[in-house]
Short mmCIF file of C-alpha atoms in Angstrom, two decimals:
data_model
loop_
_atom_site.label_atom_id
_atom_site.label_comp_id
_atom_site.label_asym_id
_atom_site.label_seq_id
_atom_site.Cartn_x
_atom_site.Cartn_y
_atom_site.Cartn_z
CA UNK X 23 -184.11 2.67 107.64
CA UNK X 24 -180.67 5.06 108.28
CA UNK X 25 -180.55 8.26 106.91
CA UNK X 26 -177.55 10.57 106.68
CA UNK X 27 -179.61 12.25 109.35
CA UNK X 28 -179.11 9.59 111.85
CA UNK X 29 -175.47 8.91 111.25
CA UNK X 30 -173.26 10.15 114.37
CA UNK X 31 -170.71 13.11 114.83
CA UNK X 32 -167.92 9.89 115.18
CA UNK X 33 -168.77 8.89 111.44
CA UNK X 34 -167.96 12.62 110.57
CA UNK X 35 -164.53 12.30 112.93
CA UNK X 36 -163.58 9.38 111.47
CA UNK X 37 -163.40 10.81 107.81
CA UNK X 38 -160.54 13.84 108.95
CA UNK X 39 -158.05 11.42 107.81
CA UNK X 40 -159.32 11.43 104.36
CA UNK X 41 -161.06 15.01 103.76
CA UNK X 42 -159.94 17.33 106.96
CA UNK X 43 -163.02 19.96 107.57
CA UNK X 44 -163.04 22.58 109.95
CA UNK X 45 -165.82 24.80 109.65
CA UNK X 46 -165.55 24.48 105.76
CA UNK X 47 -163.72 21.99 103.83
CA UNK X 48 -160.33 22.80 103.53
CA UNK X 49 -158.83 22.13 100.40
CA UNK X 50 -158.26 19.15 99.42
CA UNK X 51 -155.58 19.58 97.04
CA UNK X 52 -153.64 22.95 95.92
CA UNK X 53 -154.69 22.09 92.30
CA UNK X 54 -158.17 21.06 93.09
CA UNK X 55 -159.96 23.74 91.27
CA UNK X 56 -162.43 25.84 93.78
CA UNK X 57 -165.68 24.45 91.99
CA UNK X 58 -164.43 20.74 93.29
CA UNK X 59 -164.09 22.59 96.67
CA UNK X 60 -167.51 24.22 96.49
CA UNK X 61 -168.94 20.97 95.63
CA UNK X 62 -167.56 19.31 98.92
CA UNK X 63 -168.22 22.11 101.17
CA UNK X 64 -172.54 21.92 100.02
CA UNK X 65 -172.02 18.29 100.19
CA UNK X 66 -170.49 18.40 103.70
CA UNK X 67 -172.98 20.70 105.11
CA UNK X 68 -175.65 18.77 103.10
CA UNK X 69 -174.59 15.87 105.48
CA UNK X 70 -173.88 17.64 108.29
CA UNK X 71 -176.62 18.04 110.51
CA UNK X 72 -176.12 21.30 112.78
CA UNK X 73 -175.65 21.41 116.36
CA UNK X 74 -179.28 23.27 116.96
CA UNK X 75 -180.92 20.36 114.48
CA UNK X 76 -179.02 18.02 116.68
CA UNK X 77 -180.19 19.17 119.74
CA UNK X 78 -183.78 20.13 118.30
CA UNK X 79 -183.69 16.06 117.28
CA UNK X 80 -182.65 14.62 120.62
CA UNK X 81 -185.99 17.32 122.24
CA UNK X 82 -188.06 15.80 119.54
CA UNK X 83 -187.30 12.21 120.14
CA UNK X 84 -188.19 12.62 124.19
CA UNK X 85 -191.02 14.27 123.01
CA UNK X 86 -192.62 11.68 120.86
CA UNK X 87 -191.52 9.28 123.71
CA UNK X 88 -193.68 11.62 126.35
CA UNK X 89 -196.56 11.54 123.32
CA UNK X 90 -196.36 8.24 123.34
CA UNK X 91 -196.35 7.57 126.92
CA UNK X 92 -199.16 10.07 126.95
CA UNK X 93 -201.36 8.27 124.11
CA UNK X 94 -201.07 5.51 126.77
CA UNK X 95 -202.73 7.28 129.57
CA UNK X 96 -205.65 8.53 127.32
CA UNK X 97 -206.76 4.85 126.33
CA UNK X 98 -206.21 3.45 129.92
CA UNK X 99 -208.46 6.52 131.07
CA UNK X 100 -210.78 5.74 128.34
CA UNK X 101 -210.83 2.14 130.07
CA UNK X 102 -211.35 3.24 132.98
CA UNK X 103 -213.95 5.61 131.78
CA UNK X 104 -215.93 2.91 130.41
CA UNK X 105 -215.87 0.91 133.64
CA UNK X 106 -217.07 3.26 136.19
CA UNK X 107 -220.24 4.38 133.14
CA UNK X 108 -220.88 0.78 133.10
CA UNK X 109 -220.60 0.48 136.99
CA UNK X 110 -222.55 3.65 137.23
CA UNK X 111 -225.78 2.21 135.09
CA UNK X 112 -225.37 -1.17 136.77
CA UNK X 113 -225.82 1.17 140.20
CA UNK X 114 -228.51 3.71 139.07
CA UNK X 115 -230.43 0.46 138.11
CA UNK X 116 -229.75 -1.25 141.61
CA UNK X 117 -230.63 1.85 142.86
CA UNK X 118 -233.51 2.22 141.51
CA UNK X 119 -234.97 -1.24 141.92
CA UNK X 120 -233.79 -0.87 145.86
CA UNK X 121 -236.09 2.16 146.05
CA UNK X 122 -239.09 0.26 144.37
CA UNK X 123 -238.58 -2.77 146.45
CA UNK X 124 -238.57 -0.85 149.82
CA UNK X 125 -241.67 1.06 148.89
CA UNK X 126 -243.47 -1.81 147.78
CA UNK X 127 -242.48 -3.28 151.42
CA UNK X 128 -243.89 -0.23 153.22
CA UNK X 129 -247.30 -0.71 151.30
CA UNK X 130 -247.07 -4.30 152.30
CA UNK X 131 -246.81 -3.28 155.89
CA UNK X 132 -249.46 -0.47 155.67
CA UNK X 133 -251.58 -3.44 154.07
CA UNK X 134 -251.03 -5.91 156.85
CA UNK X 135 -251.71 -3.27 159.52
CA UNK X 136 -255.30 -2.30 157.83
CA UNK X 137 -255.71 -6.01 157.91
CA UNK X 138 -254.77 -6.60 161.19
CA UNK X 139 -257.34 -3.73 162.75
CA UNK X 140 -260.18 -5.19 160.15
CA UNK X 141 -259.73 -8.54 161.87
CA UNK X 142 -259.60 -7.04 165.45
CA UNK X 143 -262.87 -5.91 165.02
CA UNK X 144 -265.00 -8.19 163.67
CA UNK X 145 -267.78 -9.59 165.68
CA UNK X 146 -267.50 -12.85 167.05
CA UNK X 147 -263.52 -12.07 167.06
CA UNK X 148 -261.07 -14.95 166.03
CA UNK X 149 -258.21 -14.97 168.07
CA UNK X 150 -256.26 -17.21 165.32
CA UNK X 151 -256.92 -14.72 162.49
CA UNK X 152 -255.90 -11.96 164.59
CA UNK X 153 -252.14 -14.35 165.23
CA UNK X 154 -252.19 -14.38 161.64
CA UNK X 155 -252.41 -10.63 161.00
CA UNK X 156 -250.26 -9.80 163.76
CA UNK X 157 -247.72 -12.27 162.74
CA UNK X 158 -248.28 -10.79 158.45
CA UNK X 159 -247.87 -7.22 160.80
CA UNK X 160 -244.58 -8.24 162.36
CA UNK X 161 -243.09 -10.78 158.74
CA UNK X 162 -243.78 -7.46 157.11
CA UNK X 163 -241.99 -4.74 159.48
CA UNK X 164 -239.33 -6.99 159.07
CA UNK X 165 -239.11 -7.15 154.89
CA UNK X 166 -239.44 -3.75 155.37
CA UNK X 167 -236.27 -2.68 157.50
CA UNK X 168 -234.53 -5.17 155.19
CA UNK X 169 -235.65 -3.22 152.32
CA UNK X 170 -235.13 0.09 153.83
CA UNK X 171 -231.71 -1.28 154.33
CA UNK X 172 -230.94 -2.91 150.88
CA UNK X 173 -232.24 0.86 149.63
CA UNK X 174 -229.73 2.68 151.96
CA UNK X 175 -226.63 -0.08 150.54
CA UNK X 176 -228.34 0.79 147.06
CA UNK X 177 -227.74 4.85 147.23
CA UNK X 178 -224.66 4.53 149.00
CA UNK X 179 -223.17 2.51 146.30
CA UNK X 180 -224.70 4.91 143.56
CA UNK X 181 -223.26 7.65 145.32
CA UNK X 182 -219.41 5.93 145.30
CA UNK X 183 -219.81 5.17 141.83
CA UNK X 184 -221.22 8.51 140.94
CA UNK X 185 -217.94 10.07 142.36
CA UNK X 186 -215.67 7.13 140.68
CA UNK X 187 -217.70 8.25 137.04
CA UNK X 188 -217.01 11.71 137.80
CA UNK X 189 -213.41 11.34 138.96
CA UNK X 190 -212.78 9.28 135.96
CA UNK X 191 -214.24 11.80 133.29
CA UNK X 192 -212.18 14.50 134.89
CA UNK X 193 -209.22 12.33 134.36
CA UNK X 194 -209.89 11.52 131.55
CA UNK X 195 -210.37 14.85 130.50
CA UNK X 196 -207.37 16.13 131.74
CA UNK X 197 -205.29 13.45 130.44
CA UNK X 198 -206.68 14.48 126.98
CA UNK X 199 -205.62 18.16 127.62
CA UNK X 200 -202.21 16.56 128.42
CA UNK X 201 -201.90 14.39 125.28
CA UNK X 202 -203.17 17.12 123.29
CA UNK X 203 -200.55 19.46 124.52
CA UNK X 204 -197.94 16.88 123.82
CA UNK X 205 -199.03 16.38 120.76
CA UNK X 206 -199.27 20.03 119.81
CA UNK X 207 -195.26 20.70 120.80
CA UNK X 208 -194.10 17.61 118.62
CA UNK X 209 -196.01 19.16 115.56
CA UNK X 210 -194.64 22.43 116.38
CA UNK X 211 -190.96 20.75 116.71
CA UNK X 212 -191.13 18.53 113.68
CA UNK X 213 -192.13 22.01 111.54
CA UNK X 214 -189.14 23.38 113.11
CA UNK X 215 -186.85 20.72 112.37
CA UNK X 216 -187.81 20.43 108.88
CA UNK X 217 -187.41 24.14 108.52
CA UNK X 218 -183.83 23.41 109.53
CA UNK X 219 -183.13 20.41 107.47
CA UNK X 220 -182.32 22.45 104.51
CA UNK X 221 -180.01 19.16 103.28
CA UNK X 222 -181.93 18.88 99.98
CA UNK X 223 -181.38 22.05 98.65
CA UNK X 224 -177.90 21.86 99.39
CA UNK X 225 -177.42 18.85 97.73
CA UNK X 226 -179.52 19.93 94.81
CA UNK X 227 -177.08 22.79 94.78
CA UNK X 228 -174.01 20.75 94.12
CA UNK X 229 -176.12 18.78 91.86
CA UNK X 230 -176.15 21.81 89.78
CA UNK X 231 -172.29 22.93 89.62
CA UNK X 232 -171.52 18.55 89.55
CA UNK X 233 -170.65 19.24 85.67
CA UNK X 234 -168.34 21.86 86.50
CA UNK X 235 -166.69 20.01 88.89
CA UNK X 236 -165.89 17.57 86.37
CA UNK X 237 -164.95 20.09 83.88
CA UNK X 238 -162.55 22.15 86.50
CA UNK X 239 -160.51 19.05 87.63
CA UNK X 240 -159.84 16.76 84.13
CA UNK X 241 -157.74 19.45 82.75
CA UNK X 242 -155.58 19.98 85.97
CA UNK X 243 -156.21 16.19 88.01
CA UNK X 244 -152.85 14.05 89.25
CA UNK X 245 -152.83 10.66 91.39
CA UNK X 246 -152.18 13.84 94.46
CA UNK X 247 -156.30 14.83 94.35
CA UNK X 248 -157.51 11.34 94.97
CA UNK X 249 -157.58 9.79 98.05
CA UNK X 250 -159.04 5.58 99.10
CA UNK X 251 -161.99 5.38 101.15
CA UNK X 252 -162.72 1.38 102.53
CA UNK X 253 -159.35 0.35 99.58
CA UNK X 254 -161.69 2.60 96.65
CA UNK X 255 -159.47 5.08 95.69
CA UNK X 256 -161.54 8.51 94.59
CA UNK X 257 -161.37 12.07 94.25
CA UNK X 258 -160.76 13.84 97.68
CA UNK X 259 -163.27 16.42 97.17
CA UNK X 260 -165.94 12.95 97.05
CA UNK X 261 -164.47 11.36 99.59
CA UNK X 262 -166.94 12.57 102.22
CA UNK X 263 -169.96 12.20 100.79
CA UNK X 264 -168.62 8.64 99.25
CA UNK X 265 -168.34 7.35 102.41
CA UNK X 266 -171.10 8.95 104.43
CA UNK X 267 -172.92 7.05 101.93
CA UNK X 268 -171.54 3.62 102.07
CA UNK X 269 -171.70 3.61 105.93
CA UNK X 270 -175.49 4.64 105.43
CA UNK X 271 -175.69 1.55 103.24
CA UNK X 272 -173.88 -0.70 105.62
CA UNK X 273 -176.16 0.80 108.23
CA UNK X 274 -179.07 -0.52 106.22
CA UNK X 275 -177.74 -3.86 105.91
CA UNK X 276 -176.37 -3.13 102.53
CA UNK X 277 -172.55 -3.50 102.59
CA UNK X 278 -171.02 -2.17 99.47
CA UNK X 279 -167.39 -1.73 97.89
CA UNK X 280 -166.25 -1.48 93.85
CA UNK X 281 -163.44 0.20 92.01
CA UNK X 282 -162.94 3.85 91.43
CA UNK X 283 -160.15 5.77 89.98
CA UNK X 284 -158.14 3.79 86.94
CA UNK X 285 -155.46 5.46 85.20
CA UNK X 286 -155.93 6.87 80.92
CA UNK X 287 -153.12 3.15 80.80
CA UNK X 288 -155.95 0.81 81.99
CA UNK X 289 -158.85 2.81 80.44
CA UNK X 290 -156.59 2.25 77.03
CA UNK X 291 -156.35 -1.46 78.17
CA UNK X 292 -159.90 -2.15 79.00
CA UNK X 293 -161.38 -0.24 75.72
CA UNK X 294 -158.98 -3.30 73.94
CA UNK X 295 -159.93 -6.04 76.35
CA UNK X 296 -163.71 -5.06 75.64
CA UNK X 297 -163.32 -5.18 71.78
CA UNK X 298 -164.21 -1.49 70.94
CA UNK X 299 -163.66 -0.99 67.56
CA UNK X 300 -161.16 2.11 67.70
CA UNK X 301 -159.25 3.05 70.86
CA UNK X 302 -159.26 6.68 70.96
CA UNK X 303 -163.12 7.16 68.44
CA UNK X 304 -165.64 4.13 69.21
CA UNK X 305 -168.20 5.11 71.08
CA UNK X 306 -168.24 3.49 74.23
CA UNK X 307 -171.87 1.40 73.33
CA UNK X 308 -169.72 -0.18 70.40
CA UNK X 309 -167.62 -1.73 72.87
CA UNK X 310 -168.85 -5.47 74.02
CA UNK X 311 -169.13 -4.08 77.88
CA UNK X 312 -169.45 0.36 77.46
CA UNK X 313 -166.14 1.46 77.97
CA UNK X 314 -165.77 4.90 77.22
CA UNK X 315 -162.71 6.72 75.53
CA UNK X 316 -159.48 7.40 77.26
CA UNK X 317 -159.62 11.10 78.84
CA UNK X 318 -162.74 11.38 78.68
CA UNK X 319 -164.05 8.26 81.88
CA UNK X 320 -165.10 10.27 85.20
CA UNK X 321 -162.82 7.15 86.21
CA UNK X 322 -159.68 8.60 84.96
CA UNK X 323 -160.46 11.63 87.59
CA UNK X 324 -162.09 9.86 90.64
CA UNK X 325 -165.46 11.04 89.86
CA UNK X 326 -166.78 7.81 89.28
CA UNK X 327 -167.13 4.41 90.91
CA UNK X 328 -168.17 0.98 89.08
CA UNK X 329 -170.55 -0.83 92.83
CA UNK X 330 -170.28 -3.66 94.01
CA UNK X 331 -172.06 -5.45 96.78
CA UNK X 332 -170.58 -9.22 97.59
CA UNK X 333 -167.92 -9.05 95.71
CA UNK X 334 -170.06 -8.56 92.33
CA UNK X 335 -171.30 -5.82 90.12
CA UNK X 336 -174.48 -4.74 91.15
CA UNK X 337 -177.53 -5.36 88.74
CA UNK X 338 -181.08 -3.47 88.37
CA UNK X 339 -182.44 -5.96 90.73
CA UNK X 340 -179.97 -6.27 93.42
CA UNK X 341 -180.62 -4.80 96.69
CA UNK X 342 -177.26 -2.01 96.15
CA UNK X 343 -178.95 -0.61 92.90
CA UNK X 344 -182.21 -0.75 95.07
CA UNK X 345 -180.84 1.18 97.85
CA UNK X 346 -178.80 3.62 95.86
CA UNK X 347 -181.65 4.54 93.65
CA UNK X 348 -183.48 5.72 96.65
CA UNK X 349 -180.71 7.46 98.66
CA UNK X 350 -177.41 7.52 96.79
CA UNK X 351 -178.57 11.33 95.40
CA UNK X 352 -178.80 12.46 99.35
CA UNK X 353 -174.64 12.13 98.39
CA UNK X 354 -174.49 13.33 95.22
CA UNK X 355 -174.00 10.78 92.94
CA UNK X 356 -175.86 10.03 90.20
CA UNK X 357 -176.35 6.27 88.28
CA UNK X 358 -175.60 6.02 84.57
CA UNK X 359 -179.20 4.18 83.02
CA UNK X 360 -176.97 1.53 81.01
CA UNK X 361 -174.62 0.08 83.49
CA UNK X 362 -176.32 -0.13 87.19
CA UNK X 363 -172.99 -0.48 88.75
CA UNK X 364 -171.76 2.72 87.68
CA UNK X 365 -172.49 5.89 89.80
CA UNK X 366 -170.98 9.44 89.53
CA UNK X 367 -171.44 12.84 90.71
CA UNK X 368 -172.83 14.03 87.19
CA UNK X 369 -174.66 10.13 85.87
CA UNK X 370 -171.96 10.44 83.30
#
């Protein structure tokens, strides 16, 4: 799933028209209070990986690819080692069998020769018996020659398989050592990457001052302090983080849109439309659709967005809500629990 750390520098460059940053965020507007600019700075730093972080991430990606290659080599090495060990076991057995048969053939030849001596010394001497005994000696000698050749072949095969098995064992040991080295490098750089990633801490610092942002922005807000992100009007100080959030959601297959800033006149109109008992005093919950009292809505300062997906307001079970519930805090946005579609920097 795409997160803020996987968005490219091109995205950052593409939004400079919305909220120009050079090193640290430039003032969104002369009227925007310092606390709002501080929030923007924190979120910009949180969502913009440092060159060192990006370089280390590229290095880590290459090391992970190398580790996968090394793991494949170890797997192949283990297969080769197992094959070599199996062949060695067979060669040892074949060598033992060949040596045994050769020894038996020698014993048979000795017996045949002894028998020839006995037959030759018998009186009366039987020429036929001697001929049979001589043939037995000849056959036994031929068998000895065959069995000795088989034994030499088996011994040569054994030596070859022993060398192959030794090489396979050495290769496997070397592969495992190389794999362990690659794994250590990956673990080391993973820890370094974690140490370099202060995005969560920065986002938390921004969240801690979000209510101060609202308090500081509301008295001095003018329409000039707002800008448009993909057709949604929001306060300049949140534009960078908001666009990054929409981009990340889209990259994950969850396109989001919605409505942001609205005037106090529109807020009054909505209070009437939504049947609030009193425009100026009735609580938002008393309306048919919860609607804040004019002057208290975060929409009026561009700090809240009613998010839609596919032209429909988000519901608690929608893909858009699910994605935001998992990721919105990374971009500085919090949900108003009673309204799945309503997201702001304070959750109000």
